[in-house]
Short mmCIF file of C-alpha atoms in Angstrom, two decimals:
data_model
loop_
_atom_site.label_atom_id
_atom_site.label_comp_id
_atom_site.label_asym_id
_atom_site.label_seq_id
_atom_site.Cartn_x
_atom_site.Cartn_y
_atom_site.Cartn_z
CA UNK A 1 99.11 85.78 86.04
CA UNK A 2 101.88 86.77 88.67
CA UNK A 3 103.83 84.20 89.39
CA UNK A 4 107.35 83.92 91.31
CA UNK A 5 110.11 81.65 90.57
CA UNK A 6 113.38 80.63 92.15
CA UNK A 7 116.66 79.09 90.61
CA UNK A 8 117.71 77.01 91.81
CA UNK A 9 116.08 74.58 93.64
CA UNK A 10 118.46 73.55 95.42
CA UNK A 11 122.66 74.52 95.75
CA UNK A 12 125.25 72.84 97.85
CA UNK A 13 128.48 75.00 97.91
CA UNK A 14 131.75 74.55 100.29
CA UNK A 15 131.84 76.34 103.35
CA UNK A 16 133.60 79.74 102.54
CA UNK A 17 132.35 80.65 99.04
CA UNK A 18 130.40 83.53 98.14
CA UNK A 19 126.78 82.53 96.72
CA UNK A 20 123.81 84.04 94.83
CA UNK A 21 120.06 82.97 94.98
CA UNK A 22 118.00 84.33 92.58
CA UNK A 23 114.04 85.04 92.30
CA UNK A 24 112.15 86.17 88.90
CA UNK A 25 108.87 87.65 88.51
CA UNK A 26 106.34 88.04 86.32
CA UNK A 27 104.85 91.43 87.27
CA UNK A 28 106.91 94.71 87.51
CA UNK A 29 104.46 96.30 89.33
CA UNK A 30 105.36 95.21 92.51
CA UNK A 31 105.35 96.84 96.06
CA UNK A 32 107.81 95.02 97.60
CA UNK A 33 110.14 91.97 98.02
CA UNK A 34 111.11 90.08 100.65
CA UNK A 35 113.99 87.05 101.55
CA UNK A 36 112.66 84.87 104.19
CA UNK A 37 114.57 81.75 105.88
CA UNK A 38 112.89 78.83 106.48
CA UNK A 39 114.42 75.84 108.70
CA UNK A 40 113.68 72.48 108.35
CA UNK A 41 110.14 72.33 110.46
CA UNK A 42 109.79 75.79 110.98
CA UNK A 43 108.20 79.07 110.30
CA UNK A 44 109.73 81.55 108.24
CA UNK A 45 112.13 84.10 109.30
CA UNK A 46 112.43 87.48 107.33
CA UNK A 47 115.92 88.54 106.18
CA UNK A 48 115.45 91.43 104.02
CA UNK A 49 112.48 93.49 102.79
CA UNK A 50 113.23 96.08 99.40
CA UNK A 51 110.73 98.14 98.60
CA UNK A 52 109.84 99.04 95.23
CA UNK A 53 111.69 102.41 95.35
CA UNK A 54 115.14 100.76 96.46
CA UNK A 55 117.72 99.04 94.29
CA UNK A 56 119.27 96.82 97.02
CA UNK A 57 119.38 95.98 101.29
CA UNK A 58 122.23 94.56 103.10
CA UNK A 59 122.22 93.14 106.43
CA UNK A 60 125.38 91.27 107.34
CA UNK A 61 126.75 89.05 105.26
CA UNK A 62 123.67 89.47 103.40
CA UNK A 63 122.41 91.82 100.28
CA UNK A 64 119.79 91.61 98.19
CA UNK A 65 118.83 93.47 94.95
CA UNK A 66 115.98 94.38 93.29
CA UNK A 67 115.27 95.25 89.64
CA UNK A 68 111.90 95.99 88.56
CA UNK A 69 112.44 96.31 85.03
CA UNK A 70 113.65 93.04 84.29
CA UNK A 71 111.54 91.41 86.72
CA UNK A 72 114.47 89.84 88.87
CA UNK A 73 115.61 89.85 92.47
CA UNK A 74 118.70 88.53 94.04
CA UNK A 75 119.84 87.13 97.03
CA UNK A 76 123.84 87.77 97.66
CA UNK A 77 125.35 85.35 100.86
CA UNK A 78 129.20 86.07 101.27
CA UNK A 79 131.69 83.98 103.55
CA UNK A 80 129.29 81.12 103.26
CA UNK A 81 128.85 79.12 106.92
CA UNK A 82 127.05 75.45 107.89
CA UNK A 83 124.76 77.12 109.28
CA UNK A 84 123.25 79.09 106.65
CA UNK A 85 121.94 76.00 105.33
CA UNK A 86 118.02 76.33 104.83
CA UNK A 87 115.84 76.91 102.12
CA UNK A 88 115.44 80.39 100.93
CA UNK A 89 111.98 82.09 100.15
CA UNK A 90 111.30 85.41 98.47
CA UNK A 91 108.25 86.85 98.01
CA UNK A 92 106.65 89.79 96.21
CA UNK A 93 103.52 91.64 96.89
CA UNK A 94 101.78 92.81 94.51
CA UNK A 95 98.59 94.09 96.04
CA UNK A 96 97.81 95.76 99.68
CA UNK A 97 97.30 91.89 100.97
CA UNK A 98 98.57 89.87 97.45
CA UNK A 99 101.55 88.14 98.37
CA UNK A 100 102.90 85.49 95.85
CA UNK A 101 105.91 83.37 97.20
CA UNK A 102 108.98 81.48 95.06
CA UNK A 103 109.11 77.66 95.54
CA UNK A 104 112.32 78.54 97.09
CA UNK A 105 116.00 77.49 97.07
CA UNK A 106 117.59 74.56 99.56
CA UNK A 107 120.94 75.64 100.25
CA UNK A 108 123.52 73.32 101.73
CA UNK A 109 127.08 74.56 103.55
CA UNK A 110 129.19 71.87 103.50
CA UNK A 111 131.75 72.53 106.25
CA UNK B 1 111.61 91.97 113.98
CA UNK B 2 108.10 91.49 115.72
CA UNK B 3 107.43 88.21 117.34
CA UNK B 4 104.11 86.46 115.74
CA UNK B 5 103.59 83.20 117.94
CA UNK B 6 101.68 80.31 116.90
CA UNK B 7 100.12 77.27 118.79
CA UNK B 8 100.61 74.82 119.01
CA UNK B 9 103.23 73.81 116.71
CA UNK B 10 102.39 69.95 116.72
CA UNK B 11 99.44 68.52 116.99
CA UNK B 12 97.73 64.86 116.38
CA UNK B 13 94.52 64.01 116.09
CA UNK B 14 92.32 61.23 115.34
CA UNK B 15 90.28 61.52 111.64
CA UNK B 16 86.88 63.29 112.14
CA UNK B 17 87.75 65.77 115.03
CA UNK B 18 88.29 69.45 114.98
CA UNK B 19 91.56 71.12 115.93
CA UNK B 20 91.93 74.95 116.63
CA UNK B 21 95.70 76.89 115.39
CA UNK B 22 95.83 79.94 117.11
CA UNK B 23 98.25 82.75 115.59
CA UNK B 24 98.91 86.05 117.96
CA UNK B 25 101.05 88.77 117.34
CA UNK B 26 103.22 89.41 120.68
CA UNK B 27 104.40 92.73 120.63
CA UNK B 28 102.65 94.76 118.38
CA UNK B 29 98.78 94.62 116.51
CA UNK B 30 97.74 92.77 113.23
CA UNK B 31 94.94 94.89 110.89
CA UNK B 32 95.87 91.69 108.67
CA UNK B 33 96.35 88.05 109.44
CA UNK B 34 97.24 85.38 106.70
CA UNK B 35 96.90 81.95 106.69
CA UNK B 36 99.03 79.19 104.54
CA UNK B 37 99.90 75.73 103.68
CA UNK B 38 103.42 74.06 103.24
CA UNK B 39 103.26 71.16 101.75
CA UNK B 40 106.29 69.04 101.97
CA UNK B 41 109.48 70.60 99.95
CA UNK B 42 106.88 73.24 98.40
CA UNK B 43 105.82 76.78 98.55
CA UNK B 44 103.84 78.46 101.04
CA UNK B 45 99.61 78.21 99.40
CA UNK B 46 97.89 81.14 100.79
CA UNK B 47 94.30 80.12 101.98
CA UNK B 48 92.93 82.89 103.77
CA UNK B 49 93.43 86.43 104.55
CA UNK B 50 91.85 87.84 108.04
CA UNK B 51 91.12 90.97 108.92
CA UNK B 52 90.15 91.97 112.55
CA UNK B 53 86.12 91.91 113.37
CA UNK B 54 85.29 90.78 109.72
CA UNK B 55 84.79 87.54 107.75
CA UNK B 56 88.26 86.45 106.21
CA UNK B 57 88.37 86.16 102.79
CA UNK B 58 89.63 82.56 101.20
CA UNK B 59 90.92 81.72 98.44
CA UNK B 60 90.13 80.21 95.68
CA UNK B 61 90.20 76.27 96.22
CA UNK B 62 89.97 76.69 99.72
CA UNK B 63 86.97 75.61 101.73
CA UNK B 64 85.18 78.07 104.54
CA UNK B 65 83.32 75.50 106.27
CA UNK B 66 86.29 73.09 106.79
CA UNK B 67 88.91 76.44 107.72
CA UNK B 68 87.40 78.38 109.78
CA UNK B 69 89.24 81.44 110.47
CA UNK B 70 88.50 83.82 112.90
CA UNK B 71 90.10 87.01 113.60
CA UNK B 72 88.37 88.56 116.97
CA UNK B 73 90.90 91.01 117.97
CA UNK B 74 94.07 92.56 116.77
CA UNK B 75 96.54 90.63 118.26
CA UNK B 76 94.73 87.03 117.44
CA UNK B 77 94.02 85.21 114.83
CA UNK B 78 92.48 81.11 114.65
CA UNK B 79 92.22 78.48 111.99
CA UNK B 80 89.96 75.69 112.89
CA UNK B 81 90.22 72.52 110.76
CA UNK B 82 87.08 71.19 111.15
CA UNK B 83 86.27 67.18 110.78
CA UNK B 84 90.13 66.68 109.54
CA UNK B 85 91.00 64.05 107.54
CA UNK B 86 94.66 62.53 106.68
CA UNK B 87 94.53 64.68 103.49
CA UNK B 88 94.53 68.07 106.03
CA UNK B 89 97.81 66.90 107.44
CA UNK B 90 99.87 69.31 106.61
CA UNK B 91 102.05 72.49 107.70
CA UNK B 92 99.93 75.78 109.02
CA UNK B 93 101.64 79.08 109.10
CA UNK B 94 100.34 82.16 109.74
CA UNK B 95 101.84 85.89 109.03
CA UNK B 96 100.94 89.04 110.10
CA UNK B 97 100.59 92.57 108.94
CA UNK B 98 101.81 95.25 111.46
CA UNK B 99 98.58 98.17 111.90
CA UNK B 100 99.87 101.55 110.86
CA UNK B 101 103.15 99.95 109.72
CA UNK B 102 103.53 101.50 106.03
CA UNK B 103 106.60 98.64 104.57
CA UNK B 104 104.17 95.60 104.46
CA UNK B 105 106.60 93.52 105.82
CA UNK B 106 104.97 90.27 106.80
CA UNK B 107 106.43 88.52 110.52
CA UNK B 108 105.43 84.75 110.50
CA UNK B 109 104.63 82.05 113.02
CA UNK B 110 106.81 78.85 113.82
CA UNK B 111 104.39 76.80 112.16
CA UNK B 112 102.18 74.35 113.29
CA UNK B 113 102.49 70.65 111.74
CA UNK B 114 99.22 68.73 111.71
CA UNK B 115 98.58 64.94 111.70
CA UNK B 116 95.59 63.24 110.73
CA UNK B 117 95.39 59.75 112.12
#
């Protein structure tokens, strides 16, 4: 069964610091993973996308890295700010239309 | 990114009645349309994947007569919670798959939060 997981559930960190989310899976045959943002109330909002051929994606103050073999992807925030606080989603697909998505991570900036 | 639009994003109704989500992709066209459920502080639960001018496929747990999901073109997509109860209240999101667009990156609604009086 493919299933996703994120650690942890939720992090509060001081406004400044340098941060890691992380997201295991169960299946290395995956296509793809993606980091989405979700606000409190909202829809999700996609941050990064890796596909199965690439090691890692940056955007910003943002890079994530994927590793196949060991099943694990990360999420890397630098210079956290306040308002980077949200949850954090990733989710792999594993089939043309199977997408399986992580319970995701609550993140608090304290400024 | 593309823009995916949902509507409306709240909506209350009274136990018993039918309320239609609509889900349209703004700037570019959806082969593939998926439907999910939030509940509160939890993961997105796919219920149904749509694909243009055929029936949408649920899954398992989900039932097709109370979602209804139709996908008539390729820029629209509809969820119709039929007879809701205050068990369907809940948060609908839809995604979309870009046509021809070979990543699979999936572009997602705002939401749309549902209360059953």
């Amino acid at each position: 069964k493919q299933e996703v997981t994120q650690i942890p559930a939720a992090l509060s960190v001081p406004e400044g610091e340098n941060l890691v989310l992380n997201c295991s899976f169960t299946d290395s045959a995956i296509y793809n993973l993606q980091w989405f943002r979700q606000d409190p109330g909202k829809g999700l909002t996609s941050l990064l996308l890796i596909q199965s051929s690439q090691r890692e994606q940056t955007s910003g103050r943002l890079n994530a890295s994927l590793d196949k073999s060991s099943g694990r992807s990360t999420l890397y925030i630098a210079a956290s700010q306040p308002g980077d606080s949200a949850t954090y989603l990733c989710a792999g697909r594993f089939g043309a239309y199977k997408y399986i998505f992580g319970t995701g991570t609550r993140l608090k900036v304290l400024a | 990114g593309a823009v995916v639009s949902q509507h409306p994003s709240r909506v209350i109704c009274k136990s018993g009645t039918s309320v239609k989500i609509e889900c349209r992709s703004l700037d570019f066209q959806a082969t593939t349309m998926f439907w999910y459920r939030q509940f509160p502080k939890k993961s997105l639960m796919l219920m149904a994947t749509s694909n243009e001018g055929s029936k949408a496929t649920y899954e398992q747990g989900v039932e097709k007569d109370k979602f209804l999901i139709n996908h008539a073109s390729l820029t629209l997509s509809t969820l119709t919670v039929t007879s809701a109860h205050p068990e369907d209240s809940s948060f609908y999101i839809c995604s979309a798959r870009q046509l021809g667009e070979g990543t699979g990156e999936l572009f997602f609604g705002e939401g749309s939060r549902l209360t059953v009086l």
